mmCIF file of C-alpha atoms in Angstrom:
data_model
loop_
_atom_site.group_PDB
_atom_site.id
_atom_site.type_symbol
_atom_site.label_atom_id
_atom_site.label_comp_id
_atom_site.label_asym_id
_atom_site.label_seq_id
_atom_site.Cartn_x
_atom_site.Cartn_y
_atom_site.Cartn_z
ATOM 1 C CA THR A 22 0.089 0.099 0.000
ATOM 2 C CA GLU A 23 2.868 2.416 0.874
ATOM 3 C CA ILE A 24 4.658 1.809 -2.478
ATOM 4 C CA GLU A 25 1.312 2.216 -4.357
ATOM 5 C CA THR A 26 0.629 5.510 -2.540
ATOM 6 C CA ILE A 27 4.399 6.697 -3.525
ATOM 7 C CA LEU A 28 3.722 5.955 -7.310
ATOM 8 C CA ASP A 29 0.204 7.705 -7.137
ATOM 9 C CA LEU A 30 1.664 10.696 -5.417
ATOM 10 C CA ALA A 31 4.631 10.706 -8.150
ATOM 11 C CA ALA A 32 2.200 10.633 -10.839
ATOM 12 C CA LYS A 33 0.252 13.488 -9.321
ATOM 13 C CA LEU A 34 3.261 15.752 -8.762
ATOM 14 C CA LYS A 35 4.615 14.992 -12.273
ATOM 15 C CA ARG A 36 1.350 16.117 -13.900
ATOM 16 C CA GLU A 37 1.108 19.374 -11.922
ATOM 17 C CA LEU A 38 4.605 20.192 -12.436
ATOM 18 C CA LYS A 39 4.239 19.853 -16.107
ATOM 19 C CA LEU A 40 1.200 22.154 -15.777
ATOM 20 C CA GLY A 41 3.644 24.780 -14.194
ATOM 21 C CA ASN A 42 2.381 24.031 -10.503
ATOM 22 C CA PRO A 43 5.290 22.883 -8.470
ATOM 23 C CA HIS A 44 4.541 21.803 -4.781
ATOM 24 C CA PRO A 45 6.823 23.232 -2.123
ATOM 25 C CA LEU A 46 6.195 20.283 -0.121
ATOM 26 C CA LEU A 47 9.864 20.196 1.214
ATOM 27 C CA GLY A 48 10.123 23.886 1.749
ATOM 28 C CA GLY A 49 12.856 24.596 4.264
ATOM 29 C CA ARG A 50 14.056 20.745 4.439
ATOM 30 C CA THR A 51 17.735 19.690 3.521
ATOM 31 C CA LEU A 52 18.734 16.536 2.267
ATOM 32 C CA ALA A 53 22.396 15.279 2.883
ATOM 33 C CA MET A 54 23.641 13.114 -0.219
ATOM 34 C CA ILE A 55 26.465 10.627 0.792
ATOM 35 C CA PHE A 56 28.320 9.366 -2.128
ATOM 36 C CA GLU A 57 30.986 6.695 -1.892
ATOM 37 C CA LYS A 58 30.201 5.741 -5.570
ATOM 38 C CA PRO A 59 29.821 8.756 -7.837
ATOM 39 C CA SER A 60 26.748 9.042 -9.906
ATOM 40 C CA LEU A 61 25.368 11.241 -12.595
ATOM 41 C CA ARG A 62 21.784 9.995 -12.425
ATOM 42 C CA THR A 63 21.480 9.588 -8.669
ATOM 43 C CA ARG A 64 22.941 13.032 -7.741
ATOM 44 C CA VAL A 65 21.066 14.908 -10.515
ATOM 45 C CA THR A 66 17.663 13.398 -9.884
ATOM 46 C CA PHE A 67 17.892 13.506 -6.038
ATOM 47 C CA GLU A 68 19.024 17.160 -6.205
ATOM 48 C CA VAL A 69 16.645 18.477 -8.812
ATOM 49 C CA GLY A 70 13.759 16.397 -6.916
ATOM 50 C CA MET A 71 14.367 18.341 -3.575
ATOM 51 C CA VAL A 72 14.615 21.861 -5.637
ATOM 52 C CA GLN A 73 11.271 20.959 -7.400
ATOM 53 C CA LEU A 74 9.802 20.338 -4.009
ATOM 54 C CA GLY A 75 11.209 23.535 -2.538
ATOM 55 C CA GLY A 76 14.197 22.305 -0.583
ATOM 56 C CA ALA A 77 17.754 21.996 -0.926
ATOM 57 C CA ALA A 78 20.561 19.129 -1.093
ATOM 58 C CA VAL A 79 23.997 18.965 0.188
ATOM 59 C CA ASN A 80 26.583 16.795 -1.911
ATOM 60 C CA LEU A 81 29.082 14.834 0.243
ATOM 61 C CA ALA A 82 31.669 13.236 -2.038
ATOM 62 C CA PRO A 83 33.743 10.372 -1.054
ATOM 63 C CA GLY A 84 36.731 12.708 -0.283
ATOM 64 C CA ASP A 85 34.469 15.067 2.026
ATOM 65 C CA ILE A 86 33.055 12.419 4.309
ATOM 66 C CA ARG A 87 35.134 9.017 4.076
ATOM 67 C CA LEU A 88 32.467 6.878 5.445
ATOM 68 C CA GLY A 89 33.866 4.610 8.172
ATOM 69 C CA GLU A 90 37.225 6.026 8.107
ATOM 70 C CA ARG A 91 37.589 9.218 9.781
ATOM 71 C CA GLU A 92 34.191 8.755 11.654
ATOM 72 C CA SER A 93 31.931 5.561 11.944
ATOM 73 C CA ALA A 94 28.624 5.642 10.076
ATOM 74 C CA GLY A 95 26.729 6.047 13.224
ATOM 75 C CA ASP A 96 28.744 9.078 14.333
ATOM 76 C CA ILE A 97 28.352 10.781 11.126
ATOM 77 C CA ALA A 98 24.381 9.911 11.283
ATOM 78 C CA ARG A 99 24.328 11.698 14.844
ATOM 79 C CA ASN A 100 26.085 14.715 13.385
ATOM 80 C CA LEU A 101 23.922 14.945 10.234
ATOM 81 C CA GLU A 102 20.644 14.642 11.932
ATOM 82 C CA ARG A 103 21.288 18.039 13.646
ATOM 83 C CA TRP A 104 21.899 19.696 10.580
ATOM 84 C CA VAL A 105 19.639 18.242 7.948
ATOM 85 C CA ASP A 106 16.278 16.515 7.636
ATOM 86 C CA LEU A 107 16.934 13.658 5.465
ATOM 87 C CA ILE A 108 19.927 11.474 4.354
ATOM 88 C CA MET A 109 20.568 9.617 1.029
ATOM 89 C CA ALA A 110 23.345 7.158 0.871
ATOM 90 C CA ARG A 111 24.893 5.671 -2.186
ATOM 91 C CA VAL A 112 27.571 3.182 -0.750
ATOM 92 C CA PHE A 113 29.367 -0.044 -1.342
ATOM 93 C CA SER A 114 28.391 -2.145 1.564
ATOM 94 C CA HIS A 115 24.631 -2.406 2.478
ATOM 95 C CA GLN A 116 25.797 -2.362 6.242
ATOM 96 C CA SER A 117 26.634 1.225 5.823
ATOM 97 C CA VAL A 118 23.096 2.215 5.124
ATOM 98 C CA VAL A 119 21.883 -0.067 8.154
ATOM 99 C CA ASP A 120 24.381 1.764 10.519
ATOM 100 C CA LEU A 121 23.466 5.159 9.333
ATOM 101 C CA ALA A 122 19.662 4.301 9.819
ATOM 102 C CA ALA A 123 20.434 2.855 13.256
ATOM 103 C CA GLY A 124 22.400 6.077 14.262
ATOM 104 C CA ALA A 125 20.054 8.743 12.829
ATOM 105 C CA ARG A 126 16.609 9.866 14.011
ATOM 106 C CA ILE A 127 15.810 11.167 10.603
ATOM 107 C CA PRO A 128 14.910 9.202 7.453
ATOM 108 C CA VAL A 129 17.784 7.413 5.736
ATOM 109 C CA ILE A 130 17.222 6.463 1.874
ATOM 110 C CA ASN A 131 19.221 3.858 0.417
ATOM 111 C CA GLY A 132 20.507 5.419 -3.059
ATOM 112 C CA LEU A 133 22.237 2.122 -3.725
ATOM 113 C CA SER A 134 24.064 -0.664 -2.055
ATOM 114 C CA ASP A 135 25.725 -3.658 -2.916
ATOM 115 C CA LEU A 136 22.529 -5.698 -1.639
ATOM 116 C CA HIS A 137 19.702 -3.409 -3.080
ATOM 117 C CA HIS A 138 18.708 -0.507 -5.440
ATOM 118 C CA PRO A 139 15.265 0.245 -4.352
ATOM 119 C CA CYS A 140 14.896 3.895 -5.644
ATOM 120 C CA GLN A 141 15.895 2.746 -9.199
ATOM 121 C CA VAL A 142 13.316 -0.119 -9.162
ATOM 122 C CA LEU A 143 10.571 2.266 -7.757
ATOM 123 C CA ALA A 144 11.472 4.664 -10.534
ATOM 124 C CA ASP A 145 11.214 1.712 -13.204
ATOM 125 C CA CYS A 146 8.035 0.451 -11.724
ATOM 126 C CA PHE A 147 6.639 4.094 -11.975
ATOM 127 C CA THR A 148 7.524 4.013 -15.659
ATOM 128 C CA LEU A 149 5.931 0.649 -16.226
ATOM 129 C CA VAL A 150 2.605 1.894 -14.663
ATOM 130 C CA GLU A 151 2.791 5.001 -16.680
ATOM 131 C CA ARG A 152 3.059 2.903 -20.014
ATOM 132 C CA ARG A 153 1.295 -0.366 -19.298
ATOM 133 C CA GLY A 154 -1.566 0.953 -16.695
ATOM 134 C CA LYS A 155 -0.852 -1.713 -13.962
ATOM 135 C CA LEU A 156 1.829 -4.088 -12.461
ATOM 136 C CA ASP A 157 -0.370 -6.769 -11.379
ATOM 137 C CA GLY A 158 -0.265 -9.830 -13.446
ATOM 138 C CA MET A 159 2.847 -8.540 -15.567
ATOM 139 C CA ARG A 160 5.875 -10.820 -16.386
ATOM 140 C CA VAL A 161 9.344 -8.826 -16.035
ATOM 141 C CA ALA A 162 12.423 -10.621 -17.224
ATOM 142 C CA PHE A 163 15.777 -9.622 -16.278
ATOM 143 C CA ILE A 164 18.599 -10.942 -18.322
ATOM 144 C CA GLY A 165 21.923 -10.682 -16.544
ATOM 145 C CA ASP A 166 23.766 -10.558 -13.257
ATOM 146 C CA GLY A 167 21.762 -11.530 -10.067
ATOM 147 C CA ASN A 168 22.914 -8.159 -8.467
ATOM 148 C CA ASN A 169 21.356 -5.369 -6.183
ATOM 149 C CA MET A 170 19.022 -4.517 -8.933
ATOM 150 C CA VAL A 171 17.668 -8.118 -9.160
ATOM 151 C CA HIS A 172 17.273 -8.204 -5.211
ATOM 152 C CA SER A 173 15.049 -5.081 -5.509
ATOM 153 C CA TRP A 174 13.091 -6.241 -8.323
ATOM 154 C CA MET A 175 12.441 -9.432 -6.491
ATOM 155 C CA ASP A 176 11.212 -7.662 -3.490
ATOM 156 C CA ALA A 177 9.003 -5.483 -5.530
ATOM 157 C CA SER A 178 7.636 -8.318 -7.254
ATOM 158 C CA ALA A 179 6.472 -9.999 -4.061
ATOM 159 C CA ARG A 180 5.019 -6.842 -2.720
ATOM 160 C CA LEU A 181 3.292 -5.562 -6.004
ATOM 161 C CA GLY A 182 1.793 -8.866 -7.532
ATOM 162 C CA PHE A 183 4.059 -9.339 -10.622
ATOM 163 C CA ASP A 184 6.020 -12.217 -11.826
ATOM 164 C CA PHE A 185 9.689 -11.738 -12.034
ATOM 165 C CA VAL A 186 12.101 -14.176 -13.882
ATOM 166 C CA LEU A 187 15.841 -13.794 -13.755
ATOM 167 C CA ALA A 188 18.333 -15.522 -16.593
ATOM 168 C CA CYS A 189 21.804 -15.416 -15.283
ATOM 169 C CA PRO A 190 24.975 -17.516 -15.751
ATOM 170 C CA PRO A 191 25.771 -20.110 -13.216
ATOM 171 C CA GLY A 192 27.377 -18.766 -10.361
ATOM 172 C CA TYR A 193 25.934 -15.412 -10.622
ATOM 173 C CA GLU A 194 22.551 -16.103 -8.919
ATOM 174 C CA PRO A 195 21.103 -13.649 -6.411
ATOM 175 C CA ASP A 196 21.335 -14.018 -2.572
ATOM 176 C CA LYS A 197 19.615 -17.102 -1.367
ATOM 177 C CA ALA A 198 18.035 -15.467 1.586
ATOM 178 C CA ILE A 199 16.219 -12.972 -0.675
ATOM 179 C CA THR A 200 15.244 -15.536 -3.139
ATOM 180 C CA ALA A 201 13.680 -17.635 -0.463
ATOM 181 C CA ALA A 202 11.860 -14.572 1.041
ATOM 182 C CA VAL A 203 9.980 -13.678 -1.918
ATOM 183 C CA GLY A 204 8.765 -17.191 -2.795
ATOM 184 C CA SER A 205 6.717 -18.023 -5.949
ATOM 185 C CA HIS A 206 6.792 -14.512 -7.571
ATOM 186 C CA ALA A 207 10.321 -14.943 -8.499
ATOM 187 C CA THR A 208 11.944 -17.643 -10.724
ATOM 188 C CA ILE A 209 15.600 -18.122 -11.587
ATOM 189 C CA THR A 210 16.774 -19.813 -14.864
ATOM 190 C CA HIS A 211 20.039 -20.013 -16.672
ATOM 191 C CA ASP A 212 18.347 -19.903 -20.092
ATOM 192 C CA PRO A 213 17.736 -16.339 -21.268
ATOM 193 C CA LYS A 214 15.148 -17.561 -23.897
ATOM 194 C CA GLU A 215 13.192 -19.129 -21.437
ATOM 195 C CA ALA A 216 13.024 -15.778 -19.512
ATOM 196 C CA ALA A 217 12.291 -13.827 -22.485
ATOM 197 C CA ARG A 218 9.448 -15.883 -23.841
ATOM 198 C CA GLY A 219 6.135 -14.332 -22.815
ATOM 199 C CA ALA A 220 7.665 -11.426 -21.048
ATOM 200 C CA ASP A 221 5.973 -8.171 -20.880
ATOM 201 C CA VAL A 222 9.237 -6.402 -19.977
ATOM 202 C CA VAL A 223 12.671 -7.394 -20.833
ATOM 203 C CA TYR A 224 15.279 -5.706 -18.663
ATOM 204 C CA THR A 225 19.209 -5.931 -18.176
ATOM 205 C CA ASP A 226 22.102 -4.067 -16.569
ATOM 206 C CA VAL A 227 25.734 -3.570 -17.063
ATOM 207 C CA TRP A 228 27.854 -6.867 -16.839
ATOM 208 C CA THR A 229 30.470 -5.339 -14.632
ATOM 209 C CA SER A 230 29.358 -2.866 -11.898
ATOM 210 C CA MET A 231 31.458 -0.160 -10.129
ATOM 211 C CA GLY A 232 33.786 -2.076 -7.751
ATOM 212 C CA GLN A 233 33.939 -5.226 -9.876
ATOM 213 C CA GLU A 234 36.574 -4.044 -12.502
ATOM 214 C CA ALA A 235 38.874 -6.851 -11.583
ATOM 215 C CA GLU A 236 36.340 -9.304 -12.851
ATOM 216 C CA ALA A 237 35.642 -7.523 -16.188
ATOM 217 C CA GLU A 238 37.254 -9.945 -18.522
ATOM 218 C CA GLN A 239 35.665 -13.188 -16.585
ATOM 219 C CA ARG A 240 32.306 -11.417 -16.729
ATOM 220 C CA ARG A 241 32.472 -10.487 -20.338
ATOM 221 C CA THR A 242 32.886 -14.266 -21.098
ATOM 222 C CA ALA A 243 30.248 -15.352 -18.849
ATOM 223 C CA PHE A 244 27.543 -12.814 -19.846
ATOM 224 C CA ARG A 245 28.000 -12.907 -23.604
ATOM 225 C CA PRO A 246 25.325 -15.362 -24.194
ATOM 226 C CA TYR A 247 23.055 -13.095 -22.094
ATOM 227 C CA GLN A 248 22.836 -10.108 -24.603
ATOM 228 C CA VAL A 249 19.483 -8.460 -24.930
ATOM 229 C CA ASN A 250 19.326 -8.153 -28.772
ATOM 230 C CA ARG A 251 16.788 -8.378 -31.541
ATOM 231 C CA ALA A 252 16.745 -12.219 -31.619
ATOM 232 C CA LEU A 253 16.098 -12.357 -28.052
ATOM 233 C CA LEU A 254 13.267 -9.651 -27.961
ATOM 234 C CA LYS A 255 11.587 -11.562 -30.847
ATOM 235 C CA LEU A 256 10.577 -14.123 -28.217
ATOM 236 C CA ALA A 257 8.699 -11.517 -26.220
ATOM 237 C CA PRO A 258 5.151 -10.394 -27.300
ATOM 238 C CA GLU A 259 4.692 -7.016 -29.099
ATOM 239 C CA ALA A 260 3.990 -4.269 -26.594
#
């Protein structure tokens, strides 16, 4: 229910912004953005979103904060909560997000961790609702790595009632605990054709994420049969 409320509100705000009627819902509020990993899309969208809603954002680059080095995540959170109203963190280790949330009495948003990428999947679900009208009963096929994106897609499928199927190379399956938690809404296969057949949406991601550069050549070989190309898309029905 909370996710559907967020998507409905996002649609309303988007419509009214296009009509020239922005809402200063976050007037006087400030977001601290912690970046262990740099990002074009995450920084721009969060900062622009705060401005459009009447607030402000403070960018904390890796060299500014050095999470867990100069100060622990908990100490950083206890300081930030005195100055800002929200924290967004884009980090390597999911534990950093957990520690920030435990240490702060203000909301902490996961902008990306090695375990989850929830804001990206919320945005993608919003796009699917805009394009297809609903998520319920949809079949989403993900071709590639069983990574943080997949974990958040699996979580969303269990909560929002659509089917999710991942086709990945052997050895690149998602976290077993997350797979067990989402139950029957998610399916894992090693056959990309099986995943794409009958899919309403075909999705993919980079083969080598930031921090995995040492594995780039190995991953290039493993994922070569998992390309999203015209031949694979022909297996999915026309939109």
